[in-house]
Amino acid sequence: MGNFSYKNGALHAEGVNLTALAERHGTPAYVYSRAAIEANWRAYADACAGRDALVCYSVKANGNLAILNLLARLGSGFDIVSGGELERVIAAGGEPGKVVFSGTGKRADEMARALEAGIHCFNVESEAELLRLDEIAGQMSLTAPVSIRVNPDIDPDTHPYIATGLRGNKFGVDHEEALEIYRLADRLGHITATGIDCHIGSQITSTGPYVDAVKKLLALLGHLEKTGISVSHIDIGGGLGISYRDETAPDAAGFAGVISDLVPARYGIILEPGRSIVGNAGVLLTRVEYLKANREKHFAVVDASMNDLLRPSLYQAWHDIIPVSERADGAQAEYDVVGPICETGDFLGLGRSLSLGPDDLLAVMCAGAYGFSMSSNYNARPRAVELLVDGERGHVIRERETVGQLMAGEKILPA
Ligand code: LLP
C-alpha cells in the first residue's frame, strides 16, 4: 500500500488521517500522496541516469495541475494527446520543449498551437497526419520535429480495450509501411524526423512485449539508416502495469534498466509512463449510504459511482476496497459495493468480504490513474474533490464541482 497505511486501525495517507480528511472535505474524494508520486517518477529517472533520456509523464492518467506542477519541478517531460492537455502542462509550469504529442486525431489548430509552443516532438500516426503537419508548419514558416508511431504488431497480453500495438488496432502505421512514411517525411520541406515511436498498450505486467517491440524498432532503424535516414531518439511509449490485486508487474527501475540496456547509446530514450507514476499514489474515499440485502446478495450502496471511477464498469477492473477504520468486531459478509447511478453496471467491486456498518468510510485503492481523469457528470453528479497529501498536510487541489457549474453553459430557448 506504500504511502497509505493503517496507524492504530486508522488508514492514513502519509501522516494524514483519512477519516479526518473525509469529515473535513466530504466524500467522494480523491486523495493522492505527493511522496508516492515523486518516488514513482524518480524511479524512472534514476534508472535512466547517465543516458540521454526523457521521462514524459502521460497527462491523460491524471492531469490535475498540482500533480503536473510537482512533476515539472522534478524536471519531467509530458506526453499529451490534445490541445487541452498541452494547455494544462503550460499552466502547470511544464516546459513545452519536453512535450511529446501523441494521438491519432490531432486537429489543425492543436498542431499549430503545439508548433507555436515549441514542443519536443509530434508522434505522427498516419501519412495524412504527416501531410497536414507539413502544411501547417509551412504556413508558420517552422519545421516540425516528428517520430513516426510504428505499430509493431505485438500482443501485450492486457485487456483488449487497452492493447494498442496489434495490427487490428487504430494506432500508428504498420511496421511495413513505416519505411515509406519516413521517406516521405524526408522529402517534405517542413518536417524533420527526429525519432521513432511505439506504444503497445497499458497495464502490461512483463517486459517481454517491450523487448520484442524495441527489437522491431531497432531493426527498422537499421533499414532506414541504410537509406541514409537517421533519427536521434527512440520513444517506447508507456504502459507499465501496477499491482491492483495479485499481478506482479516489473518495477520502473528494472523496466527502464532493461530498455536502457537494449537501446544503443547513440539514441536518446523517451518513456511515457502514466499509470505507474500516479496509479498507486491515489485512493478514492467513499462513504456507505445504505446497507441492503436481498435473498441472494448483500449490497453496500456507497456515495461514489461509475461516474467517479469508471474502470470497474468499463474494463471489469479490480480495485481493492478497504475500510478506512478497521472494525474490532470483524463480522464479515460478501458485499457488492455499488453506487447510486441507474445502471446495473455501476459497481466499484463485486463480492467483497467486508465488515460494514452504515456511514462507514471505504477506500478504493490504486485509483490515482484514470480515476478522476475518466470521471463524468452522468446523472448530474458533480465531480469529486481532489486532495493532495504532503507529509502532515492535506491540500485541496481541485474543489468539488457544484451543480451550478454543471449547468453554467446551458441555455433555454426563448418563449
Ligand atoms: N503513451 C500513449 C501514446 C498512450 O496512449 C498511453 C495510454 C500512455 C502513454 C500511458 O500509458 P500508461 O503508462 O498509463 O499505461 N483508461 C485505461 C488506460 C488507457 C491508456 C491509454 N493510453 C485504464 O484505465 O486502464
GROMACS .gro file of C-alpha atoms and ligand atoms in nm:
model
  440
    1MET     CA    1   0.000   0.000   0.000
    2GLY     CA    2   0.309   0.218   0.000
    3ASN     CA    3   0.225   0.561   0.135
    4PHE     CA    4  -0.121   0.452   0.251
    5SER     CA    5  -0.109   0.257   0.578
    6TYR     CA    6  -0.300   0.188   0.898
    7LYS     CA    7  -0.191   0.356   1.219
    8ASN     CA    8  -0.381   0.229   1.525
    9GLY     CA    9  -0.650   0.093   1.296
   10ALA     CA   10  -0.698   0.422   1.107
   11LEU     CA   11  -0.600   0.446   0.741
   12HIS     CA   12  -0.355   0.729   0.670
   13ALA     CA   13  -0.211   0.886   0.358
   14GLU     CA   14   0.144   0.971   0.464
   15GLY     CA   15   0.085   1.148   0.802
   16VAL     CA   16  -0.279   1.240   0.741
   17ASN     CA   17  -0.573   1.052   0.893
   18LEU     CA   18  -0.819   0.982   0.611
   19THR     CA   19  -1.125   0.984   0.838
   20ALA     CA   20  -1.044   1.340   0.941
   21LEU     CA   21  -0.982   1.437   0.580
   22ALA     CA   22  -1.316   1.290   0.467
   23GLU     CA   23  -1.500   1.465   0.750
   24ARG     CA   24  -1.347   1.796   0.653
   25HIS     CA   25  -1.390   1.776   0.275
   26GLY     CA   26  -1.674   1.529   0.226
   27THR     CA   27  -1.695   1.226   0.001
   28PRO     CA   28  -1.646   1.104  -0.265
   29ALA     CA   29  -1.291   1.238  -0.256
   30TYR     CA   30  -0.975   1.151  -0.442
   31VAL     CA   31  -0.667   1.161  -0.218
   32TYR     CA   32  -0.314   1.149  -0.360
   33SER     CA   33   0.025   1.117  -0.192
   34ARG     CA   34   0.293   1.358  -0.303
   35ALA     CA   35   0.571   1.130  -0.175
   36ALA     CA   36   0.437   0.835  -0.376
   37ILE     CA   37   0.408   1.034  -0.700
   38GLU     CA   38   0.758   1.173  -0.666
   39ALA     CA   39   0.914   0.837  -0.574
   40ASN     CA   40   0.745   0.671  -0.873
   41TRP     CA   41   0.877   0.936  -1.113
   42ARG     CA   42   1.225   0.929  -0.965
   43ALA     CA   43   1.247   0.551  -1.003
   44TYR     CA   44   1.232   0.601  -1.381
   45ALA     CA   45   1.463   0.900  -1.387
   46ASP     CA   46   1.726   0.734  -1.165
   47ALA     CA   47   1.723   0.415  -1.372
   48CYS     CA   48   1.796   0.621  -1.685
   49ALA     CA   49   2.063   0.836  -1.521
   50GLY     CA   50   2.370   0.873  -1.737
   51ARG     CA   51   2.168   0.840  -2.058
   52ASP     CA   52   2.009   1.096  -2.279
   53ALA     CA   53   1.659   1.011  -2.157
   54LEU     CA   54   1.333   1.198  -2.111
   55VAL     CA   55   1.059   1.067  -1.882
   56CYS     CA   56   0.739   1.214  -2.026
   57TYR     CA   57   0.455   1.164  -1.778
   58SER     CA   58   0.138   1.074  -1.965
   59VAL     CA   59  -0.104   1.352  -1.872
   60LYS     CA   60  -0.417   1.151  -1.951
   61ALA     CA   61  -0.361   0.933  -1.645
   62ASN     CA   62  -0.420   1.230  -1.415
   63GLY     CA   63  -0.397   1.587  -1.542
   64ASN     CA   64  -0.454   1.782  -1.221
   65LEU     CA   65  -0.241   2.099  -1.232
   66ALA     CA   66  -0.090   2.038  -0.887
   67ILE     CA   67   0.032   1.695  -0.992
   68LEU     CA   68   0.169   1.821  -1.325
   69ASN     CA   69   0.341   2.102  -1.137
   70LEU     CA   70   0.511   1.863  -0.891
   71LEU     CA   71   0.640   1.657  -1.182
   72ALA     CA   72   0.751   1.966  -1.374
   73ARG     CA   73   0.951   2.072  -1.068
   74LEU     CA   74   1.132   1.735  -1.082
   75GLY     CA   75   1.218   1.805  -1.447
   76SER     CA   76   0.960   1.575  -1.603
   77GLY     CA   77   0.857   1.590  -1.965
   78PHE     CA   78   0.495   1.525  -2.064
   79ASP     CA   79   0.312   1.304  -2.311
   80ILE     CA   80  -0.004   1.477  -2.433
   81VAL     CA   81  -0.287   1.375  -2.663
   82SER     CA   82  -0.477   1.701  -2.705
   83GLY     CA   83  -0.450   2.076  -2.714
   84GLY     CA   84  -0.627   2.078  -2.378
   85GLU     CA   85  -0.353   1.867  -2.222
   86LEU     CA   86  -0.089   2.100  -2.370
   87GLU     CA   87  -0.257   2.399  -2.203
   88ARG     CA   88  -0.265   2.208  -1.875
   89VAL     CA   89   0.109   2.138  -1.897
   90ILE     CA   90   0.184   2.503  -1.975
   91ALA     CA   91  -0.046   2.627  -1.696
   92ALA     CA   92   0.128   2.392  -1.452
   93GLY     CA   93   0.473   2.527  -1.541
   94GLY     CA   94   0.584   2.236  -1.762
   95GLU     CA   95   0.835   2.302  -2.037
   96PRO     CA   96   0.686   2.274  -2.388
   97GLY     CA   97   1.033   2.172  -2.509
   98LYS     CA   98   0.989   1.849  -2.312
   99VAL     CA   99   0.643   1.763  -2.453
  100VAL     CA  100   0.567   1.481  -2.694
  101PHE     CA  101   0.230   1.496  -2.870
  102SER     CA  102   0.072   1.154  -2.932
  103GLY     CA  103  -0.275   1.065  -3.059
  104THR     CA  104  -0.449   0.953  -3.376
  105GLY     CA  105  -0.662   1.258  -3.444
  106LYS     CA  106  -0.465   1.578  -3.394
  107ARG     CA  107  -0.663   1.879  -3.523
  108ALA     CA  108  -0.501   2.154  -3.729
  109ASP     CA  109  -0.544   2.414  -3.452
  110GLU     CA  110  -0.387   2.176  -3.198
  111MET     CA  111  -0.087   2.124  -3.427
  112ALA     CA  112  -0.047   2.498  -3.476
  113ARG     CA  113  -0.055   2.567  -3.102
  114ALA     CA  114   0.198   2.290  -3.033
  115LEU     CA  115   0.429   2.427  -3.305
  116GLU     CA  116   0.397   2.777  -3.166
  117ALA     CA  117   0.475   2.648  -2.814
  118GLY     CA  118   0.782   2.465  -2.949
  119ILE     CA  119   0.716   2.108  -2.837
  120HIS     CA  120   0.985   1.841  -2.846
  121CYS     CA  121   0.820   1.601  -3.090
  122PHE     CA  122   0.497   1.506  -3.269
  123ASN     CA  123   0.433   1.132  -3.260
  124VAL     CA  124   0.270   1.102  -3.601
  125GLU     CA  125   0.023   0.819  -3.657
  126SER     CA  126  -0.061   0.833  -4.031
  127GLU     CA  127   0.052   0.963  -4.369
  128ALA     CA  128  -0.244   1.202  -4.377
  129GLU     CA  129  -0.141   1.347  -4.042
  130LEU     CA  130   0.217   1.392  -4.163
  131LEU     CA  131   0.097   1.584  -4.470
  132ARG     CA  132  -0.128   1.808  -4.261
  133LEU     CA  133   0.153   1.879  -4.016
  134ASP     CA  134   0.388   1.970  -4.301
  135GLU     CA  135   0.130   2.210  -4.442
  136ILE     CA  136   0.067   2.382  -4.111
  137ALA     CA  137   0.434   2.408  -4.021
  138GLY     CA  138   0.489   2.555  -4.370
  139GLN     CA  139   0.222   2.822  -4.314
  140MET     CA  140   0.403   2.915  -3.990
  141SER     CA  141   0.750   2.901  -4.154
  142LEU     CA  142   0.853   2.637  -3.900
  143THR     CA  143   0.984   2.282  -3.913
  144ALA     CA  144   0.800   2.014  -3.717
  145PRO     CA  145   1.007   1.753  -3.531
  146VAL     CA  146   0.842   1.412  -3.572
  147SER     CA  147   0.858   1.048  -3.476
  148ILE     CA  148   0.651   0.801  -3.670
  149ARG     CA  149   0.444   0.586  -3.437
  150VAL     CA  150   0.504   0.234  -3.555
  151ASN     CA  151   0.258  -0.041  -3.479
  152PRO     CA  152   0.493  -0.332  -3.408
  153ASP     CA  153   0.213  -0.592  -3.411
  154ILE     CA  154   0.287  -0.724  -3.065
  155ASP     CA  155   0.041  -0.871  -2.818
  156PRO     CA  156   0.095  -0.702  -2.482
  157ASP     CA  157  -0.132  -0.953  -2.304
  158THR     CA  158  -0.365  -0.699  -2.145
  159HIS     CA  159  -0.734  -0.605  -2.160
  160PRO     CA  160  -0.836  -0.577  -2.530
  161TYR     CA  161  -0.954  -0.214  -2.485
  162ILE     CA  162  -0.605  -0.104  -2.380
  163ALA     CA  163  -0.393  -0.312  -2.620
  164THR     CA  164  -0.273  -0.069  -2.884
  165GLY     CA  165   0.015  -0.228  -3.070
  166LEU     CA  166  -0.168  -0.501  -3.261
  167ARG     CA  167  -0.223  -0.499  -3.635
  168GLY     CA  168  -0.600  -0.462  -3.593
  169ASN     CA  169  -0.574  -0.152  -3.368
  170LYS     CA  170  -0.627   0.203  -3.495
  171PHE     CA  171  -0.290   0.323  -3.368
  172GLY     CA  172   0.027   0.403  -3.556
  173VAL     CA  173   0.136   0.289  -3.900
  174ASP     CA  174   0.209  -0.069  -3.999
  175HIS     CA  175   0.560  -0.176  -3.941
  176GLU     CA  176   0.597  -0.246  -4.316
  177GLU     CA  177   0.467   0.098  -4.418
  178ALA     CA  178   0.691   0.288  -4.180
  179LEU     CA  179   0.990   0.298  -4.417
  180GLU     CA  180   0.776   0.460  -4.688
  181ILE     CA  181   0.648   0.722  -4.445
  182TYR     CA  182   0.999   0.808  -4.328
  183ARG     CA  183   1.099   0.851  -4.694
  184LEU     CA  184   0.802   1.082  -4.741
  185ALA     CA  185   0.897   1.275  -4.425
  186ASP     CA  186   1.245   1.315  -4.566
  187ARG     CA  187   1.106   1.476  -4.883
  188LEU     CA  188   0.869   1.717  -4.707
  189GLY     CA  189   1.001   2.068  -4.658
  190HIS     CA  190   0.868   2.140  -4.309
  191ILE     CA  191   0.921   1.807  -4.135
  192THR     CA  192   1.230   1.672  -3.971
  193ALA     CA  193   1.228   1.313  -3.848
  194THR     CA  194   1.394   1.313  -3.508
  195GLY     CA  195   1.272   0.984  -3.363
  196ILE     CA  196   1.077   0.663  -3.385
  197ASP     CA  197   0.789   0.578  -3.154
  198CYS     CA  198   0.564   0.298  -3.035
  199HIS     CA  199   0.315   0.244  -2.755
  200ILE     CA  200   0.194  -0.113  -2.732
  201GLY     CA  201  -0.068  -0.091  -2.461
  202SER     CA  202  -0.137  -0.030  -2.097
  203GLN     CA  203  -0.129  -0.230  -1.771
  204ILE     CA  204   0.146  -0.451  -1.916
  205THR     CA  205   0.293  -0.675  -1.648
  206SER     CA  206   0.604  -0.819  -1.814
  207THR     CA  207   0.898  -0.677  -2.003
  208GLY     CA  208   0.885  -0.938  -2.280
  209PRO     CA  209   0.649  -0.747  -2.513
  210TYR     CA  210   0.862  -0.432  -2.477
  211VAL     CA  211   1.179  -0.620  -2.560
  212ASP     CA  212   1.012  -0.758  -2.875
  213ALA     CA  213   0.885  -0.411  -2.970
  214VAL     CA  214   1.221  -0.241  -2.920
  215LYS     CA  215   1.394  -0.508  -3.128
  216LYS     CA  216   1.148  -0.445  -3.411
  217LEU     CA  217   1.206  -0.069  -3.392
  218LEU     CA  218   1.584  -0.117  -3.395
  219ALA     CA  219   1.558  -0.344  -3.699
  220LEU     CA  220   1.353  -0.077  -3.874
  221LEU     CA  221   1.607   0.189  -3.787
  222GLY     CA  222   1.875  -0.036  -3.935
  223HIS     CA  223   1.687  -0.042  -4.268
  224LEU     CA  224   1.626   0.332  -4.252
  225GLU     CA  225   1.988   0.412  -4.187
  226LYS     CA  226   2.086   0.210  -4.497
  227THR     CA  227   1.873   0.452  -4.699
  228GLY     CA  228   2.051   0.749  -4.544
  229ILE     CA  229   1.777   0.846  -4.296
  230SER     CA  230   1.868   0.852  -3.929
  231VAL     CA  231   1.691   0.960  -3.612
  232SER     CA  232   1.821   1.050  -3.270
  233HIS     CA  233   1.568   0.907  -3.026
  234ILE     CA  234   1.352   0.602  -2.958
  235ASP     CA  235   1.022   0.654  -2.776
  236ILE     CA  236   0.899   0.333  -2.612
  237GLY     CA  237   0.563   0.479  -2.504
  238GLY     CA  238   0.412   0.400  -2.166
  239GLY     CA  239   0.209   0.110  -2.039
  240LEU     CA  240   0.398  -0.044  -1.750
  241GLY     CA  241   0.141  -0.207  -1.521
  242ILE     CA  242   0.092  -0.187  -1.147
  243SER     CA  243  -0.029  -0.438  -0.892
  244TYR     CA  244  -0.403  -0.384  -0.840
  245ARG     CA  245  -0.458  -0.727  -0.687
  246ASP     CA  246  -0.204  -1.003  -0.729
  247GLU     CA  247  -0.035  -0.904  -1.054
  248THR     CA  248   0.340  -0.888  -1.033
  249ALA     CA  249   0.449  -0.600  -1.252
  250PRO     CA  250   0.816  -0.524  -1.309
  251ASP     CA  251   0.925  -0.219  -1.113
  252ALA     CA  252   1.003   0.101  -1.301
  253ALA     CA  253   1.373   0.081  -1.228
  254GLY     CA  254   1.403  -0.277  -1.356
  255PHE     CA  255   1.195  -0.195  -1.661
  256ALA     CA  256   1.389   0.122  -1.750
  257GLY     CA  257   1.712  -0.074  -1.699
  258VAL     CA  258   1.605  -0.340  -1.950
  259ILE     CA  259   1.515  -0.073  -2.207
  260SER     CA  260   1.833   0.119  -2.145
  261ASP     CA  261   2.044  -0.195  -2.199
  262LEU     CA  262   1.864  -0.274  -2.526
  263VAL     CA  263   1.882   0.069  -2.688
  264PRO     CA  264   2.227   0.158  -2.823
  265ALA     CA  265   2.385   0.460  -2.653
  266ARG     CA  266   2.371   0.670  -2.971
  267TYR     CA  267   1.994   0.703  -2.933
  268GLY     CA  268   1.812   0.908  -2.675
  269ILE     CA  269   1.527   0.731  -2.494
  270ILE     CA  270   1.178   0.866  -2.429
  271LEU     CA  271   0.940   0.691  -2.189
  272GLU     CA  272   0.573   0.787  -2.147
  273PRO     CA  273   0.457   0.635  -1.817
  274GLY     CA  274   0.120   0.734  -1.675
  275ARG     CA  275  -0.035   0.465  -1.456
  276SER     CA  276   0.293   0.362  -1.296
  277ILE     CA  277   0.353   0.721  -1.178
  278VAL     CA  278   0.013   0.801  -1.024
  279GLY     CA  279  -0.185   0.475  -1.005
  280ASN     CA  280  -0.082   0.353  -0.660
  281ALA     CA  281  -0.044   0.713  -0.538
  282GLY     CA  282  -0.418   0.776  -0.514
  283VAL     CA  283  -0.730   0.640  -0.343
  284LEU     CA  284  -1.098   0.720  -0.380
  285LEU     CA  285  -1.270   0.774  -0.046
  286THR     CA  286  -1.637   0.690  -0.035
  287ARG     CA  287  -1.897   0.662   0.241
  288VAL     CA  288  -2.159   0.390   0.287
  289GLU     CA  289  -2.506   0.539   0.238
  290TYR     CA  290  -2.709   0.222   0.286
  291LEU     CA  291  -2.661  -0.146   0.351
  292LYS     CA  292  -2.923  -0.371   0.199
  293ALA     CA  293  -2.968  -0.737   0.121
  294ASN     CA  294  -3.196  -0.947  -0.095
  295ARG     CA  295  -3.228  -1.323  -0.095
  296GLU     CA  296  -2.909  -1.357  -0.294
  297LYS     CA  297  -2.680  -1.076  -0.203
  298HIS     CA  298  -2.560  -0.804   0.028
  299PHE     CA  299  -2.517  -0.461  -0.119
  300ALA     CA  300  -2.321  -0.169   0.018
  301VAL     CA  301  -2.459   0.138  -0.157
  302VAL     CA  302  -2.183   0.398  -0.139
  303ASP     CA  303  -2.167   0.762  -0.246
  304ALA     CA  304  -1.911   0.706  -0.525
  305SER     CA  305  -2.024   0.570  -0.856
  306MET     CA  306  -1.915   0.473  -1.206
  307ASN     CA  307  -1.911   0.844  -1.291
  308ASP     CA  308  -1.632   0.889  -1.032
  309LEU     CA  309  -1.436   0.572  -1.113
  310LEU     CA  310  -1.529   0.409  -1.443
  311ARG     CA  311  -1.259   0.139  -1.455
  312PRO     CA  312  -1.454  -0.142  -1.280
  313SER     CA  313  -1.758  -0.091  -1.506
  314LEU     CA  314  -1.567  -0.037  -1.831
  315TYR     CA  315  -1.284  -0.287  -1.803
  316GLN     CA  316  -1.410  -0.513  -1.522
  317ALA     CA  317  -1.103  -0.377  -1.344
  318TRP     CA  318  -1.039  -0.491  -0.988
  319HIS     CA  319  -0.959  -0.228  -0.723
  320ASP     CA  320  -0.904  -0.328  -0.363
  321ILE     CA  321  -1.172  -0.181  -0.134
  322ILE     CA  322  -1.073  -0.149   0.231
  323PRO     CA  323  -1.220   0.008   0.544
  324VAL     CA  324  -1.081   0.346   0.646
  325SER     CA  325  -1.127   0.247   1.012
  326GLU     CA  326  -1.061  -0.116   1.094
  327ARG     CA  327  -1.353  -0.267   1.289
  328ALA     CA  328  -1.278  -0.464   1.602
  329ASP     CA  329  -1.586  -0.690   1.579
  330GLY     CA  330  -1.494  -0.811   1.232
  331ALA     CA  331  -1.815  -0.999   1.133
  332GLN     CA  332  -1.782  -1.010   0.756
  333ALA     CA  333  -2.026  -1.051   0.471
  334GLU     CA  334  -1.981  -1.056   0.095
  335TYR     CA  335  -2.089  -0.724  -0.050
  336ASP     CA  336  -2.136  -0.586  -0.395
  337VAL     CA  337  -2.010  -0.231  -0.349
  338VAL     CA  338  -2.233  -0.024  -0.575
  339GLY     CA  339  -2.308   0.341  -0.641
  340PRO     CA  340  -2.627   0.543  -0.682
  341ILE     CA  341  -2.622   0.553  -1.065
  342CYS     CA  342  -2.908   0.393  -1.253
  343GLU     CA  343  -2.711   0.123  -1.433
  344THR     CA  344  -2.664  -0.241  -1.333
  345GLY     CA  345  -2.305  -0.200  -1.444
  346ASP     CA  346  -2.250   0.066  -1.178
  347PHE     CA  347  -2.022  -0.101  -0.927
  348LEU     CA  348  -1.685  -0.042  -0.768
  349GLY     CA  349  -1.634  -0.402  -0.664
  350LEU     CA  350  -1.836  -0.726  -0.655
  351GLY     CA  351  -1.843  -0.994  -0.388
  352ARG     CA  352  -1.606  -0.823  -0.145
  353SER     CA  353  -1.567  -0.962   0.206
  354LEU     CA  354  -1.615  -0.664   0.435
  355SER     CA  355  -1.734  -0.590   0.783
  356LEU     CA  356  -1.953  -0.283   0.739
  357GLY     CA  357  -2.190  -0.052   0.919
  358PRO     CA  358  -2.390   0.246   0.789
  359ASP     CA  359  -2.181   0.561   0.735
  360ASP     CA  360  -1.856   0.365   0.726
  361LEU     CA  361  -1.581   0.506   0.509
  362LEU     CA  362  -1.416   0.292   0.244
  363ALA     CA  363  -1.102   0.349   0.040
  364VAL     CA  364  -1.089   0.227  -0.319
  365MET     CA  365  -0.720   0.167  -0.371
  366CYS     CA  366  -0.490   0.234  -0.667
  367ALA     CA  367  -0.732   0.492  -0.807
  368GLY     CA  368  -0.479   0.765  -0.889
  369ALA     CA  369  -0.456   0.681  -1.261
  370TYR     CA  370  -0.755   0.700  -1.497
  371GLY     CA  371  -0.980   0.767  -1.198
  372PHE     CA  372  -1.060   1.137  -1.184
  373SER     CA  373  -0.942   1.185  -1.543
  374MET     CA  374  -1.213   0.949  -1.673
  375SER     CA  375  -1.483   1.075  -1.440
  376SER     CA  376  -1.800   1.228  -1.580
  377ASN     CA  377  -2.113   1.411  -1.474
  378TYR     CA  378  -2.353   1.128  -1.560
  379ASN     CA  379  -2.673   1.152  -1.354
  380ALA     CA  380  -2.589   1.523  -1.294
  381ARG     CA  381  -2.331   1.423  -1.039
  382PRO     CA  382  -2.067   1.690  -0.970
  383ARG     CA  383  -1.716   1.554  -0.987
  384ALA     CA  384  -1.532   1.470  -0.664
  385VAL     CA  385  -1.295   1.695  -0.472
  386GLU     CA  386  -0.923   1.614  -0.523
  387LEU     CA  387  -0.685   1.634  -0.228
  388LEU     CA  388  -0.308   1.604  -0.222
  389VAL     CA  389  -0.137   1.495   0.097
  390ASP     CA  390   0.212   1.626   0.163
  391GLY     CA  391   0.352   1.489   0.489
  392GLU     CA  392   0.119   1.602   0.767
  393ARG     CA  393  -0.096   1.829   0.548
  394GLY     CA  394  -0.380   1.773   0.306
  395HIS     CA  395  -0.432   2.034   0.033
  396VAL     CA  396  -0.739   2.083  -0.184
  397ILE     CA  397  -0.607   2.066  -0.541
  398ARG     CA  398  -0.948   2.073  -0.707
  399GLU     CA  399  -1.265   2.190  -0.539
  400ARG     CA  400  -1.567   1.963  -0.551
  401GLU     CA  401  -1.775   2.065  -0.851
  402THR     CA  402  -2.113   2.228  -0.788
  403VAL     CA  403  -2.440   2.159  -0.965
  404GLY     CA  404  -2.438   2.525  -1.067
  405GLN     CA  405  -2.111   2.471  -1.256
  406LEU     CA  406  -2.264   2.172  -1.434
  407MET     CA  407  -2.549   2.385  -1.571
  408ALA     CA  408  -2.346   2.701  -1.632
  409GLY     CA  409  -2.316   2.678  -2.012
  410GLU     CA  410  -2.670   2.566  -2.083
  411LYS     CA  411  -2.938   2.790  -2.238
  412ILE     CA  412  -3.317   2.763  -2.254
  413LEU     CA  413  -3.492   2.858  -2.582
  414PRO     CA  414  -3.676   3.194  -2.582
  415ALA     CA  415  -4.050   3.167  -2.507
  416LLP     N1  416   0.154   0.694  -2.432
  416LLP     C1  417   0.047   0.676  -2.510
  416LLP     C2  418   0.059   0.708  -2.653
  416LLP     C3  419  -0.073   0.628  -2.458
  416LLP     O1  420  -0.179   0.612  -2.537
  416LLP     C4  421  -0.082   0.597  -2.319
  416LLP     C5  422  -0.206   0.547  -2.259
  416LLP     C6  423   0.032   0.619  -2.238
  416LLP     C7  424   0.149   0.666  -2.299
  416LLP     C8  425   0.032   0.592  -2.090
  416LLP     O2  426   0.009   0.460  -2.063
  416LLP     P1  427   0.019   0.406  -1.913
  416LLP     O3  428   0.163   0.414  -1.870
  416LLP     O4  429  -0.066   0.491  -1.828
  416LLP     O5  430  -0.031   0.267  -1.921
  416LLP     N2  431  -0.807   0.414  -1.931
  416LLP     C9  432  -0.730   0.291  -1.931
  416LLP    C10  433  -0.590   0.313  -1.979
  416LLP    C11  434  -0.583   0.376  -2.116
  416LLP    C12  435  -0.442   0.402  -2.161
  416LLP    C13  436  -0.441   0.487  -2.283
  416LLP     N3  437  -0.310   0.522  -2.330
  416LLP    C14  438  -0.734   0.230  -1.792
  416LLP     O6  439  -0.797   0.287  -1.703
  416LLP     O7  440  -0.680   0.123  -1.772
   0.00000   0.00000   0.00000
